[in-house]
CSV table of C-alpha atoms and ligand atoms in Angstrom, one decimal:
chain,number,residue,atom,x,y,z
A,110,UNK,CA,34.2,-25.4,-105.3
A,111,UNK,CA,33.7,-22.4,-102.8
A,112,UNK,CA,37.0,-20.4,-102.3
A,113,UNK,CA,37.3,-18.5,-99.0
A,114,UNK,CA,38.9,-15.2,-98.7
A,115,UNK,CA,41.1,-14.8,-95.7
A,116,UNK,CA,43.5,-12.2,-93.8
A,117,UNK,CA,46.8,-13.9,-93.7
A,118,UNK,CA,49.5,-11.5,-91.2
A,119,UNK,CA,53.3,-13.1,-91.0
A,120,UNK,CA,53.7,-11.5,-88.0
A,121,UNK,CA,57.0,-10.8,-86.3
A,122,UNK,CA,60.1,-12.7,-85.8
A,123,UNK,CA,59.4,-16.6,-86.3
A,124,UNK,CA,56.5,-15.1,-87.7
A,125,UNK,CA,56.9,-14.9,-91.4
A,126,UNK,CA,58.7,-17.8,-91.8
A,127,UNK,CA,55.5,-20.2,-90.0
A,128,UNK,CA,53.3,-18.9,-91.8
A,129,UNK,CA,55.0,-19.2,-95.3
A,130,UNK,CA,55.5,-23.2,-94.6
A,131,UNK,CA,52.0,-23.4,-93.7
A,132,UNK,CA,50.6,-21.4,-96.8
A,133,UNK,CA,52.9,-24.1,-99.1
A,134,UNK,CA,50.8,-27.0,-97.4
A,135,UNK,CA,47.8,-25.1,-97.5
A,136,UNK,CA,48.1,-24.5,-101.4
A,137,UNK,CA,49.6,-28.4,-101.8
A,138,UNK,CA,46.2,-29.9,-100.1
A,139,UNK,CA,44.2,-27.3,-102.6
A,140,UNK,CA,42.6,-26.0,-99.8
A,141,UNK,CA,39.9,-23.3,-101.0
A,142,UNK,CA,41.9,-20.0,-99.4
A,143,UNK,CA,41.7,-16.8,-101.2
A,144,UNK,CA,44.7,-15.3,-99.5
A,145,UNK,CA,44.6,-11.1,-98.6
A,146,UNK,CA,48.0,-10.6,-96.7
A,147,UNK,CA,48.0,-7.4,-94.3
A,148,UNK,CA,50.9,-6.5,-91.8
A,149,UNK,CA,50.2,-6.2,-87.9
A,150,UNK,CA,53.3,-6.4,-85.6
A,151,UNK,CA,56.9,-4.7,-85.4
A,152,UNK,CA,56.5,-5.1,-89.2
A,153,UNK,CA,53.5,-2.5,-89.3
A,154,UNK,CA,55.1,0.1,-87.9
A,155,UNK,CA,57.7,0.9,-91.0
A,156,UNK,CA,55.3,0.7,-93.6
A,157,UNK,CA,52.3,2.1,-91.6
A,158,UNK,CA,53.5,3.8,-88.8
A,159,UNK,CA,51.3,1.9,-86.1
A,160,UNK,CA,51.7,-1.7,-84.8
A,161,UNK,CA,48.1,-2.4,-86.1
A,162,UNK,CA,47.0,-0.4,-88.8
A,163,UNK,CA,43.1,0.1,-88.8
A,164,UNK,CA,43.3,-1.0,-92.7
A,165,UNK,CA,44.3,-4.7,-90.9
A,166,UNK,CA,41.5,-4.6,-89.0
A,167,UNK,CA,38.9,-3.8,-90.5
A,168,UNK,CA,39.5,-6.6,-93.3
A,169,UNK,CA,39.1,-8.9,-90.8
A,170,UNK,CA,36.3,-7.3,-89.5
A,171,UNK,CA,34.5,-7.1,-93.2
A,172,UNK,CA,36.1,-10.8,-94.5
A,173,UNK,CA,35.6,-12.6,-91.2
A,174,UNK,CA,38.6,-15.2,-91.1
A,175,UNK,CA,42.4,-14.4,-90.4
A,176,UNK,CA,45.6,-16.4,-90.0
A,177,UNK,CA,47.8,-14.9,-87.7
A,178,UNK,CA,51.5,-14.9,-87.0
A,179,UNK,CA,52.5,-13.8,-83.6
A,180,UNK,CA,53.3,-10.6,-82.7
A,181,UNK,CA,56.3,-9.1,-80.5
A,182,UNK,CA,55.3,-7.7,-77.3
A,183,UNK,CA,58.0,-5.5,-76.0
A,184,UNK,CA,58.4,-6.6,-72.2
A,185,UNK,CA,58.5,-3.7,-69.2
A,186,UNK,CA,57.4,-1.0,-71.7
A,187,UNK,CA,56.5,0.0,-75.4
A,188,UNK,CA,53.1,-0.1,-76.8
A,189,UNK,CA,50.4,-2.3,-76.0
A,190,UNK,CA,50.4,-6.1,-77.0
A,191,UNK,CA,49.1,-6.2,-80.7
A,192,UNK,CA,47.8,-9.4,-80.1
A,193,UNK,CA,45.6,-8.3,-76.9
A,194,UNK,CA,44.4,-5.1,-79.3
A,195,UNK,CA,43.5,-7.7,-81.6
A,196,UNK,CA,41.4,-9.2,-79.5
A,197,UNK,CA,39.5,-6.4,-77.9
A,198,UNK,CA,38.8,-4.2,-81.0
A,199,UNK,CA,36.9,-7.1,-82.8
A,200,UNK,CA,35.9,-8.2,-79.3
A,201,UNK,CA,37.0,-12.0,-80.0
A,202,UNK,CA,36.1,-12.9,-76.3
A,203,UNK,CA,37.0,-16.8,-76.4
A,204,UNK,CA,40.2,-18.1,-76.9
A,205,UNK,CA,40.0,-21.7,-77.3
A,206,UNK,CA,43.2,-23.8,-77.5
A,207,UNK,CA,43.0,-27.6,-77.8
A,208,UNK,CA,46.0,-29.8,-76.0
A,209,UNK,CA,46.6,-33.1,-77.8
A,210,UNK,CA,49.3,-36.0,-77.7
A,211,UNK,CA,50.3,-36.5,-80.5
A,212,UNK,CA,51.2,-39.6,-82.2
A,213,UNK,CA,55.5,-39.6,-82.8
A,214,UNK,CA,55.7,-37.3,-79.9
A,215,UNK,CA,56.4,-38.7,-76.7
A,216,UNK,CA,56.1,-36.9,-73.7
A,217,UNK,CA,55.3,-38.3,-69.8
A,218,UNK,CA,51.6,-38.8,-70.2
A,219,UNK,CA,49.4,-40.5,-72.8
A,220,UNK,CA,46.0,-39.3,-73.6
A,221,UNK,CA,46.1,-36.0,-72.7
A,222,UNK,CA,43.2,-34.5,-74.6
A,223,UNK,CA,42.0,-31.6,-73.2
A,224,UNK,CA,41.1,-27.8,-74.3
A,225,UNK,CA,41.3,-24.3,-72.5
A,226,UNK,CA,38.5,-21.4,-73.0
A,227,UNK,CA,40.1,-18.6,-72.2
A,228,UNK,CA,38.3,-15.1,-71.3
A,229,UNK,CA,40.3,-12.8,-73.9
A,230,UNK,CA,39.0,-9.7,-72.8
A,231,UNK,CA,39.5,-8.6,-69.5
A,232,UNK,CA,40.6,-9.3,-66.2
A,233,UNK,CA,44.3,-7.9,-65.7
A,234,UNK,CA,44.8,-8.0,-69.8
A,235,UNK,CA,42.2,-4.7,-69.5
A,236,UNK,CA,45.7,-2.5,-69.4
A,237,UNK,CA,44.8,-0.2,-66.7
A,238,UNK,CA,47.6,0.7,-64.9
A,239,UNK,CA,48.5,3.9,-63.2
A,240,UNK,CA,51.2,5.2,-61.1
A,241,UNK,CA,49.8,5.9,-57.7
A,242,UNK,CA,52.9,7.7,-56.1
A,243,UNK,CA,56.4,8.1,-57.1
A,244,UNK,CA,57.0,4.9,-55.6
A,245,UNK,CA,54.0,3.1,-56.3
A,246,UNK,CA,52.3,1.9,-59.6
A,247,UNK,CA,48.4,-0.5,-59.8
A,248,UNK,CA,47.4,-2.6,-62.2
A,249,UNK,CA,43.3,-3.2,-62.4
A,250,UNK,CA,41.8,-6.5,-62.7
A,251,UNK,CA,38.1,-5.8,-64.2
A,252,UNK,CA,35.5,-8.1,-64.4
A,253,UNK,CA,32.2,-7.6,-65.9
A,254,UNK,CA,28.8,-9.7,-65.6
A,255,UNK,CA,28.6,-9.4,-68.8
A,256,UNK,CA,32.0,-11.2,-70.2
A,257,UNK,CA,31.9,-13.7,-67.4
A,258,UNK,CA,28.1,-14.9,-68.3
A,259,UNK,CA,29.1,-14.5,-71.9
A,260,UNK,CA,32.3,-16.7,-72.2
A,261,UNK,CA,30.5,-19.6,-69.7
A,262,UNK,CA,27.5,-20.0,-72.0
A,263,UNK,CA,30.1,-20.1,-74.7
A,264,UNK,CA,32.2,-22.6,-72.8
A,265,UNK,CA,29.2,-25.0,-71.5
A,266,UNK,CA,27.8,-24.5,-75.6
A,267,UNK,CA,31.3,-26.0,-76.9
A,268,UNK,CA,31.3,-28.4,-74.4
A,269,UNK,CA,28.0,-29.9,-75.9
A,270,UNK,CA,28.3,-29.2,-79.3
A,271,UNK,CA,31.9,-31.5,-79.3
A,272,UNK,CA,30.1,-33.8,-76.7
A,273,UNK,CA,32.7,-33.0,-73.5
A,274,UNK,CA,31.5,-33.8,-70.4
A,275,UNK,CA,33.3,-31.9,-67.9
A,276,UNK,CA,33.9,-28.9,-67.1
A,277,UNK,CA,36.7,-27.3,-64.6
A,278,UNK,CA,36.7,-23.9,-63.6
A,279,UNK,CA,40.3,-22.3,-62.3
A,280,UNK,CA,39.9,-19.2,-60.2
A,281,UNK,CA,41.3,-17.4,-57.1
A,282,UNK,CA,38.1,-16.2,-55.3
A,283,UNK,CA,39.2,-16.8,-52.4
A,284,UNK,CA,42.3,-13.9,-52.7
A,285,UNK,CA,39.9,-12.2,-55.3
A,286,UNK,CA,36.8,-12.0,-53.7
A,287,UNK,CA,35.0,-9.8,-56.5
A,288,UNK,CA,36.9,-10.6,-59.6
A,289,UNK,CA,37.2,-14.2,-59.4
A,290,UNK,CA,34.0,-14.7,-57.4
A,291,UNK,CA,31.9,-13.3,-60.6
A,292,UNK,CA,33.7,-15.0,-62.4
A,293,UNK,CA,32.8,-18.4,-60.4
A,294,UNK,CA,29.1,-17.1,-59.8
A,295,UNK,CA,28.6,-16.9,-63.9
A,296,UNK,CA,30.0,-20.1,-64.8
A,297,UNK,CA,27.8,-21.8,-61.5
A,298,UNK,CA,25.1,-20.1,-63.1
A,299,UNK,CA,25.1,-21.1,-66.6
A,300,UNK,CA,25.7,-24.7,-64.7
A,301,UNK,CA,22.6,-24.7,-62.7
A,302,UNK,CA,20.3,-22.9,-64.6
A,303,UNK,CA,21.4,-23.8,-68.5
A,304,UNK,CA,23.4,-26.8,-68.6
A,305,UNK,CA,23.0,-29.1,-65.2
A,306,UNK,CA,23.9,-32.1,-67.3
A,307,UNK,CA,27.6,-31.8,-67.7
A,308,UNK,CA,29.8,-32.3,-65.2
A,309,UNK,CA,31.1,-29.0,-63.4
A,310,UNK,CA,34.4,-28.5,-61.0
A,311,UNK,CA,36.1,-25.9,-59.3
A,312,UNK,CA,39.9,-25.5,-58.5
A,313,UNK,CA,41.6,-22.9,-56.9
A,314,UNK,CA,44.1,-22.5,-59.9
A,315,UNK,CA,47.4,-23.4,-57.7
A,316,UNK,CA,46.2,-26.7,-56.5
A,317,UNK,CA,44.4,-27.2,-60.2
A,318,UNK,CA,47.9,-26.0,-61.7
A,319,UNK,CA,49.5,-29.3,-59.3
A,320,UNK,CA,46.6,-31.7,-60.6
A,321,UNK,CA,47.3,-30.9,-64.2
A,322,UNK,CA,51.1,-31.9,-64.1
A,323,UNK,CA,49.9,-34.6,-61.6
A,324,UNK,CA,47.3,-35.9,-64.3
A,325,UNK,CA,46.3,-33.8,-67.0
A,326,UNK,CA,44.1,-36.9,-68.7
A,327,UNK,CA,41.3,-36.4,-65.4
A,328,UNK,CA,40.5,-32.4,-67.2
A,329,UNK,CA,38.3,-32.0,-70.7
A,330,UNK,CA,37.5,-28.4,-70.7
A,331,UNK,CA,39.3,-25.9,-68.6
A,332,UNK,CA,37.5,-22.4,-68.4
A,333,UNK,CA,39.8,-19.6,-67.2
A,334,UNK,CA,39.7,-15.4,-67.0
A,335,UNK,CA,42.1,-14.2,-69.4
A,336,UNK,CA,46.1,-14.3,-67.7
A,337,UNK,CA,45.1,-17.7,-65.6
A,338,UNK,CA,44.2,-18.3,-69.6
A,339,UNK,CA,47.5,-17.1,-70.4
A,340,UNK,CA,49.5,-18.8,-67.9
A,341,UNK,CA,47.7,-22.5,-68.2
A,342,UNK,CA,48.0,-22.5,-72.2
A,343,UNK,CA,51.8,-22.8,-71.9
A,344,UNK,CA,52.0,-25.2,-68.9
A,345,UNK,CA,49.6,-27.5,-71.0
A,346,UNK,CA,51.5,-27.3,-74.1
A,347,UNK,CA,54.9,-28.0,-71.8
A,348,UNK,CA,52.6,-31.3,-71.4
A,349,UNK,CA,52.2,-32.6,-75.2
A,350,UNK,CA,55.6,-31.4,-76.8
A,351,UNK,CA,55.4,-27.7,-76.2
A,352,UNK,CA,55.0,-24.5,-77.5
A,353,UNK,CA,55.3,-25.8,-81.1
A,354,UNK,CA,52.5,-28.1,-81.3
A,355,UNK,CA,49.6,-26.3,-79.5
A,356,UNK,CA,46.9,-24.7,-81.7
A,357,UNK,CA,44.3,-21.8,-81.0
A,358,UNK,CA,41.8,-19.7,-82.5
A,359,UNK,CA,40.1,-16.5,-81.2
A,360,UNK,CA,36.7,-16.3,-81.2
A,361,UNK,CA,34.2,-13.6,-81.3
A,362,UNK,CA,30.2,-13.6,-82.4
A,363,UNK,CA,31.2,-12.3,-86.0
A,364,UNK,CA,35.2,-13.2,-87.2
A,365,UNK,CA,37.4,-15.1,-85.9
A,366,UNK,CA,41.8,-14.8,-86.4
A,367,UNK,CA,43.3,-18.7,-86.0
A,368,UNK,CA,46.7,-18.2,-84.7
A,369,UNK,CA,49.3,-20.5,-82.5
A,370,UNK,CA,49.6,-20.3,-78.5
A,371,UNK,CA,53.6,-19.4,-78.9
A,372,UNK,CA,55.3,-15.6,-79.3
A,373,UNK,CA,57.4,-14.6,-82.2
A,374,UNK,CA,60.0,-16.3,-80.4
A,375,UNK,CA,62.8,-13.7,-81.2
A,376,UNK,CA,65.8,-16.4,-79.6
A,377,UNK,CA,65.3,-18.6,-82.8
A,378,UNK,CA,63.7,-15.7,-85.4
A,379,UNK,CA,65.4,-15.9,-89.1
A,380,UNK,CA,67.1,-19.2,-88.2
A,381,UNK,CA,64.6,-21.3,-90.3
A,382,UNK,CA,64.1,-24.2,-87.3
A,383,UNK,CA,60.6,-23.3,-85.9
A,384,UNK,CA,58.5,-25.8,-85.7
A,385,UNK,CA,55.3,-24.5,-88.2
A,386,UNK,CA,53.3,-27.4,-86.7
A,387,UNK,CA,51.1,-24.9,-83.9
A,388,UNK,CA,50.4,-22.5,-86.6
A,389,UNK,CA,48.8,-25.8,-89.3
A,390,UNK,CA,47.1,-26.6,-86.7
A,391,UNK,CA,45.5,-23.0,-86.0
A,392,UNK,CA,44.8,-23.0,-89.9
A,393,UNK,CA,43.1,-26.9,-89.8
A,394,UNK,CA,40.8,-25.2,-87.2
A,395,UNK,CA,40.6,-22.5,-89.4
A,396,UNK,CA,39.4,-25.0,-92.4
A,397,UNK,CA,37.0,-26.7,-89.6
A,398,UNK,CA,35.1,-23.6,-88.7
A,399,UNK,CA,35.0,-22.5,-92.9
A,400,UNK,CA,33.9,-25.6,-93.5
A,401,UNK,CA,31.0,-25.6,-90.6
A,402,UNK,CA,29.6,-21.9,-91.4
A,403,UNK,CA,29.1,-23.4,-94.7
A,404,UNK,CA,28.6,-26.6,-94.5
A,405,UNK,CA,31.1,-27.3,-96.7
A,406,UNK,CA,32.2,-31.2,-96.9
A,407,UNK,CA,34.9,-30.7,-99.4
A,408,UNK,CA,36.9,-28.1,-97.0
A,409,UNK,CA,36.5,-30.3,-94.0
A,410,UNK,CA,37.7,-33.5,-95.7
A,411,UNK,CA,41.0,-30.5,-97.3
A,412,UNK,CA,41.4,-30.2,-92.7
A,413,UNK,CA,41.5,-33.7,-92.3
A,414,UNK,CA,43.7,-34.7,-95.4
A,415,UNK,CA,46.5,-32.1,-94.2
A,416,UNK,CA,45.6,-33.6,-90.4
A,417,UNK,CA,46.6,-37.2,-91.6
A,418,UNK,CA,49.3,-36.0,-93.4
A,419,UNK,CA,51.1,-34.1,-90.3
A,420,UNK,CA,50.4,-37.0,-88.4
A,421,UNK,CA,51.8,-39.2,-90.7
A,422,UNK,CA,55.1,-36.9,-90.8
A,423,UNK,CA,55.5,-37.4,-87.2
A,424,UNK,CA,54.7,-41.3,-87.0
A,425,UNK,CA,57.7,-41.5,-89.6
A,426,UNK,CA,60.2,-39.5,-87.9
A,427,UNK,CA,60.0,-35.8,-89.4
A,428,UNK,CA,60.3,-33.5,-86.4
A,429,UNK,CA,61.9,-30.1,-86.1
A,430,UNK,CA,64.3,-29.0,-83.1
A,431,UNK,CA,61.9,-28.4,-80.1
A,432,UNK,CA,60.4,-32.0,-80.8
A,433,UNK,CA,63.8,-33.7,-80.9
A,434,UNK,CA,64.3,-33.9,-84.6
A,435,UNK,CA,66.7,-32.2,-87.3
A,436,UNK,CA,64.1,-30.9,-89.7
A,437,UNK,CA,64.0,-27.3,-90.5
A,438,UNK,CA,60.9,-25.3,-91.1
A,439,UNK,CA,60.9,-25.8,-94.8
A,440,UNK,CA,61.6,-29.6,-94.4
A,441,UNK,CA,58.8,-30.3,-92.4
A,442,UNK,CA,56.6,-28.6,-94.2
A,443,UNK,CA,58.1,-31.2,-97.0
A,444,UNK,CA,57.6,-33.8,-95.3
A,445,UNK,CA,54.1,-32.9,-94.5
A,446,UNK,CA,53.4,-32.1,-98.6
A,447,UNK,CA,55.3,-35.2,-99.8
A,448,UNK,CA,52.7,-37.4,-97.1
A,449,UNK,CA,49.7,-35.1,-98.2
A,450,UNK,CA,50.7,-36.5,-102.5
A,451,UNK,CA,51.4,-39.6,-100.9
A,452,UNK,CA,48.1,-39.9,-99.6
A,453,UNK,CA,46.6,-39.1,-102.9
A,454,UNK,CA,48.2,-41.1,-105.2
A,455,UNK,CA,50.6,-39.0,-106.6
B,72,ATP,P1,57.0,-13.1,-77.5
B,72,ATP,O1,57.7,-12.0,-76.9
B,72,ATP,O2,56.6,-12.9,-78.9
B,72,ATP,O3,55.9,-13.7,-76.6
B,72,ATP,P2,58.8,-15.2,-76.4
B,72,ATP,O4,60.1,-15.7,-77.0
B,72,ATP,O5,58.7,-14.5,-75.2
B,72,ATP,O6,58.1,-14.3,-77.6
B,72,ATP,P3,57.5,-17.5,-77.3
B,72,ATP,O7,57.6,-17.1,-78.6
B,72,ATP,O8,56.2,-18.1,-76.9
B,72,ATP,O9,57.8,-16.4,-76.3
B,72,ATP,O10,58.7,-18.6,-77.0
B,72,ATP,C1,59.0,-19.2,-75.8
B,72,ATP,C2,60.0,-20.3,-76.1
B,72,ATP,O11,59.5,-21.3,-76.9
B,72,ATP,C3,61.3,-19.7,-76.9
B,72,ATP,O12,62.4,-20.3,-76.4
B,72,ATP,C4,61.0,-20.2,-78.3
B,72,ATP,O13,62.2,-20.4,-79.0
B,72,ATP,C5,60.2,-21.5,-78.1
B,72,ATP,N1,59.2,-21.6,-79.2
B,72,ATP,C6,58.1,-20.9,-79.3
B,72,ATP,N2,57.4,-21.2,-80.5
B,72,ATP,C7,58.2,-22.1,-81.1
B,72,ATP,C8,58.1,-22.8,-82.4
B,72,ATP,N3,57.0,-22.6,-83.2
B,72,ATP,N4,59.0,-23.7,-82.7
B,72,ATP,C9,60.1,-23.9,-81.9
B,72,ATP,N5,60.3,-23.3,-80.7
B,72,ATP,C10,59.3,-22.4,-80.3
């Protein structure tokens, strides 16, 4: 059986402890990971004296794959978001997060299957700011022809590929006339000219943010610029359960790093009660995407072994805090294994 080496980084605060519960499943479905662990975050800095060391990046660049633990961003000053670094230097330009009910968590609407393409590498994320005078400071918004075209043609492409049908566009062109109005002129452009057949909408992104908690189950595919991206991932996860149960990957045209919509969550770090569910997720995708660069069977049916086995956790009752239950980290990810053994006889 093929064995895939991958980056695995804990990450900061809840970090280290996700990502450990999620390697114990991972090894208990035998899933063909060849696991090199490298440091990003607040952790990076002691041992390598920057947040993310070059030796970190380029092993993903040269293996391809990583599983990522979220990194702390300190808020109103400090360096730059290592995550957002991440991003840009191995120009993974598509964030793509799927939103799911899932079975054993109930939340006000049923059927809410939708997933958001974010832009992950420009817009206000570019980090140009300046001070302008002693009492004024800018931030720049950038657009480029070049990201816009290239993250609609990726969106419309995944759309077909998983056979979606709809597309929604959220924007502000009519505040941000050239930002937002490239961004709308790509994505009508791809429309028209590459892929008339699926169905394409625009909302202005307040009154799209009103129809989403309205009805989320009338939007497939949301395509976004990168902090509308931001912004929508976390109102869409307050639909299905929350922060602990949404899944992402980030996506460029040669690696890709497979890591949860949440923060490090520093409120409930080194308590051992986060929910480890976002980040399996994140690594199922991550088995998905091994398993379709290689066409590899036997890893695909390894993602949807551990898939039934977190569902089948949840059907029975195992939940951590944010879903309502008393599980900690560790316990779930028991529950999970004891389903996945279950499942196979053992
Ligand atoms: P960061 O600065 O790294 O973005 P944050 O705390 O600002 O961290 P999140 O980590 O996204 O942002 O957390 C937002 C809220 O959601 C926090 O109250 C946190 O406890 C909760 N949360 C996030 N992830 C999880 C998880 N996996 N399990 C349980 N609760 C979580």
């Amino acid at each position: 059986m093929a064995s895939y080496p991958v980056v695995v980084i804990p990450g900061d605060g809840i970090g280290p402890e996700v990502t450990a519960a999620v390697q114990r499943i991972l090894q208990a479905a035998g899933a063909p990971l060849e696991w090199h662990e490298r440091q990003a975050g607040i952790t990076a800095l002691s041992a390598h004296g920057d947040v993310l060391p070059n030796e970190t990046v380029e092993l993903i660049r040269r293996l391809g794959v990583a599983l990522k633990g979220p990194c702390t961003t300190p808020v109103g000053e400090g360096f730059t978001s290592v995550n957002v670094q991440l991003r840009k230097r191995l120009n993974l330009y598509a964030a793509v997060r799927p939103v799911r009910n899932l079975e054993g968590v109930p939340t006000r609407f049923d059927n809410v299957d939708l997933v958001i393409i974010r832009e992950n590498t420009e817009g206000l994320y570019s980090g140009i700011e300046n001070h302008v005078t002693d009492d004024a400071v800018m931030s720049m918004k950038v657009a480029t022809q070049t990201a816009c075209l290239r993250i609609a043609r990726w969106a419309f492409r995944f759309a077909t590929r998983r056979r979606w049908s709809k597309i929604t566009v959220f924007h502000k062109a009519n505040i941000m006339k050239l930002t937002d109005g490239l961004f709308l002129r790509c994505a009508r452009r791809v429309h028209q000219e590459e892929y008339p057949n699926i169905d394409y909408q625009e909302l202005i992104i307040d009154a799209g943010c009103m129809r989403l908690v309205q009805d989320p189950t009338k939007f497939q595919v949301l395509l976004l610029e990168n902090l509308y991206g931001d912004v929508v991932s976390d109102l869409c996860a307050g639909l299905v359960g929350g922060l602990g149960v949404v899944p992402g990957a980030n996506i460029g045209d040669e690696q890709a790093v497979f890591e949860a919509v949440h923060g490090s969550a520093p409120d409930i770090a080194g308590q051992g009660v986060a929910n480890p569910l976002a980040l399996l997720m994140s690594a199922v995708m991550m088995l998905n995407h091994l398993a379709e660069k290689a066409a590899d069977a036997a890893c695909r049916d390894t993602a949807d072994r551990i898939k039934q086995a977190y569902n089948r956790a949840l059907r029975d009752g195992a939940k951590t805090r944010d879903l309502g239950g008393d599980l900690s980290t560790d316990g779930f990810a028991s529950a999970v294994i004891s389903r996945l053994i279950a499942a196979s006889g053992g």
